[in-house]
Coordinates of C-alpha atoms in Angstrom, one line a residue:
M1 CA -21.5 -12.4 -29.3
M2 CA -21.1 -10.4 -26.0
I3 CA -21.1 -13.6 -24.0
K4 CA -18.3 -15.0 -26.1
K5 CA -16.2 -11.9 -25.5
I6 CA -16.8 -12.0 -21.8
F7 CA -16.1 -15.8 -21.7
G8 CA -13.0 -15.2 -23.6
L9 CA -11.8 -12.5 -21.3
V10 CA -12.4 -14.8 -18.3
I11 CA -10.4 -17.6 -20.0
V12 CA -7.5 -15.1 -20.7
A13 CA -7.7 -13.9 -17.1
I14 CA -7.5 -17.4 -15.8
M15 CA -4.6 -18.2 -18.0
M16 CA -2.8 -15.0 -16.7
C17 CA -3.6 -15.8 -13.1
A18 CA -2.4 -19.4 -13.5
S19 CA 0.9 -18.2 -14.9
S20 CA 1.2 -15.5 -12.2
G21 CA 0.4 -18.1 -9.7
L22 CA 3.2 -20.3 -10.9
Q23 CA 5.6 -17.4 -10.7
A24 CA 4.4 -16.6 -7.2
Q25 CA 4.6 -20.3 -6.4
N26 CA 8.3 -20.4 -7.5
F27 CA 8.9 -17.3 -5.5
N28 CA 7.3 -18.9 -2.5
Q29 CA 9.4 -22.0 -2.7
N30 CA 12.5 -19.9 -1.8
Q31 CA 10.7 -18.3 1.2
P32 CA 10.0 -20.0 4.5
Q33 CA 6.3 -20.6 5.1
Q34 CA 4.8 -18.1 7.4
Q35 CA 1.6 -18.8 9.3
D36 CA 0.2 -15.4 10.4
I37 CA 1.7 -12.0 9.7
E38 CA 0.7 -8.7 11.2
V39 CA -0.5 -6.2 8.6
S40 CA -1.4 -2.7 9.6
D41 CA -4.3 -0.7 8.2
D42 CA -1.8 1.6 6.5
E43 CA -0.2 -1.4 4.8
L44 CA -3.6 -2.7 3.7
Q45 CA -4.4 0.8 2.4
T46 CA -1.2 0.7 0.3
F47 CA -2.0 -2.8 -0.8
A48 CA -5.5 -1.7 -1.9
N49 CA -3.9 1.2 -3.9
I50 CA -1.5 -1.2 -5.6
M51 CA -4.4 -3.6 -6.4
R52 CA -6.4 -0.8 -8.0
E53 CA -3.6 0.2 -10.3
A54 CA -2.7 -3.5 -11.0
Q55 CA -6.2 -4.2 -12.1
A56 CA -6.0 -1.4 -14.7
V57 CA -2.7 -2.9 -16.0
Q58 CA -4.3 -6.3 -16.1
K59 CA -7.3 -5.1 -17.9
Q60 CA -5.2 -3.4 -20.6
A61 CA -3.1 -6.6 -21.0
Q62 CA -6.2 -8.7 -21.4
G63 CA -7.4 -6.3 -24.1
T64 CA -4.2 -6.7 -26.0
M65 CA -4.3 -10.5 -25.6
M66 CA -8.0 -10.7 -26.8
K67 CA -7.1 -8.6 -29.8
A68 CA -4.2 -11.0 -30.6
I69 CA -6.6 -13.9 -30.5
Q70 CA -9.2 -12.2 -32.6
E71 CA -6.7 -11.1 -35.2
S72 CA -5.1 -14.6 -35.4
G73 CA -7.9 -16.1 -37.3
I74 CA -8.4 -18.8 -34.7
E75 CA -11.9 -19.0 -33.3
M76 CA -12.1 -18.4 -29.5
K77 CA -13.5 -21.9 -28.9
R78 CA -10.6 -23.5 -30.8
F79 CA -8.0 -21.4 -29.0
Q80 CA -9.5 -22.4 -25.7
E81 CA -9.5 -26.0 -26.7
I82 CA -5.8 -25.9 -27.8
S83 CA -4.8 -24.0 -24.6
R84 CA -6.6 -26.4 -22.4
A85 CA -5.0 -29.4 -24.0
K86 CA -1.6 -27.9 -23.9
R87 CA -2.0 -27.0 -20.2
Q88 CA -2.9 -30.6 -19.5
G89 CA 0.1 -31.8 -21.4
N90 CA -2.0 -33.4 -24.2
E91 CA -1.0 -33.5 -27.9
V92 CA -3.2 -31.3 -30.1
E93 CA -3.8 -31.8 -33.8
M94 CA -3.4 -28.5 -35.5
S95 CA -3.1 -27.3 -39.0
E96 CA 0.0 -25.4 -40.0
E97 CA -2.0 -22.2 -39.9
E98 CA -3.3 -22.9 -36.4
K99 CA 0.2 -23.7 -35.2
Q100 CA 1.5 -20.4 -36.6
A101 CA -1.4 -18.4 -35.2
Y102 CA -1.2 -20.1 -31.8
S103 CA 2.5 -19.5 -31.6
S104 CA 1.9 -15.8 -32.4
I105 CA -0.7 -15.6 -29.7
E106 CA 1.6 -17.3 -27.2
Q107 CA 4.3 -14.8 -28.0
V108 CA 1.9 -11.8 -27.5
M109 CA 0.8 -13.3 -24.2
Q110 CA 4.3 -13.8 -22.9
E111 CA 5.3 -10.3 -23.9
E112 CA 2.2 -8.9 -22.1
Q113 CA 2.9 -11.0 -19.0
Q114 CA 6.5 -9.6 -19.0
K115 CA 5.2 -6.1 -19.4
M116 CA 2.7 -6.7 -16.6
K117 CA 5.4 -8.0 -14.3
K118 CA 7.5 -4.9 -14.9
K119 CA 4.6 -2.6 -14.4
M120 CA 3.6 -4.4 -11.2
S121 CA 7.2 -4.0 -9.9
S122 CA 7.1 -0.3 -10.6
I123 CA 3.6 0.1 -9.0
I124 CA 4.8 -1.6 -5.9
K125 CA 7.9 0.6 -5.8
K126 CA 5.8 3.7 -6.4
Y127 CA 3.9 3.0 -3.1
S128 CA 7.2 2.3 -1.3
M129 CA 6.4 -1.3 -0.6
D130 CA 8.9 -4.1 -0.8
E131 CA 7.9 -6.8 -3.4
Q132 CA 8.5 -9.5 -0.8
R133 CA 6.2 -7.8 1.6
Y134 CA 3.6 -7.4 -1.1
M135 CA 3.8 -11.2 -1.7
Q136 CA 3.6 -11.9 2.0
I137 CA 0.4 -9.8 2.3
N138 CA -1.0 -11.4 -0.9
R139 CA -0.4 -14.9 0.5
A140 CA -1.9 -14.0 3.9
L141 CA -5.0 -12.5 2.3
R142 CA -5.7 -15.8 0.6
K143 CA -6.0 -17.5 4.0
D144 CA -7.0 -14.8 6.5
K145 CA -10.8 -14.1 6.3
G146 CA -10.4 -11.3 8.9
M147 CA -7.8 -9.6 6.8
Q148 CA -10.0 -10.0 3.7
K149 CA -12.8 -8.3 5.5
R150 CA -10.5 -5.4 6.5
L151 CA -9.3 -5.0 2.9
K152 CA -12.9 -4.9 1.6
Q153 CA -13.7 -2.2 4.1
I154 CA -10.7 -0.2 3.0
I155 CA -11.6 -0.6 -0.6
S156 CA -15.2 0.4 0.1
Q157 CA -14.0 3.6 2.0
Q158 CA -11.7 4.4 -1.0
Q159 CA -14.6 4.1 -3.4
K160 CA -16.8 6.3 -1.3
Q161 CA -14.1 9.0 -1.1
Q162 CA -13.5 8.8 -4.8
Q163 CA -17.3 9.2 -5.4
Q164 CA -17.4 12.2 -3.1
Q165 CA -14.5 13.8 -4.8
Q166 CA -16.2 13.3 -8.2
Q167 CA -19.4 14.8 -6.9
Q168 CA -17.6 17.9 -5.6
Q169 CA -16.0 18.4 -9.0
L170 CA -19.3 18.5 -10.7
P171 CA -20.7 22.1 -11.4

């Protein structure tokens, strides 16, 4: 049962990432392609902070989407089967109940994605980073192993600092 839940969360996360990737791809089409960009450690620190908060938002949205699937009456395996077929552009035979349930789930997912998009924008603004700059850094991170290593080091330092602060707060 636990494996099914984890697998389901992974599928939902993949679906979310795929749709986010499409949005980013559309955004990127309007931007000239950049090879290498300079990113300071301060910017990477800010990016790491944004990532941390974004992960919490994403986790909350995934929970809401999982709940919608569970409450729909469609088994996870069947939902995944329908989703996979639709993403591939294939026709899927569904009962009326499945059509209504799937439509309801899709609506919840679209609403959650819109909420996530708004929350992401406000998180980025909260850290005084321009959304275009955030996207530039995000694209660069996918390609630049050195920048990935720097980001991992920054995240590791942040985690150590957080652990130290928690230990100091203990009686």
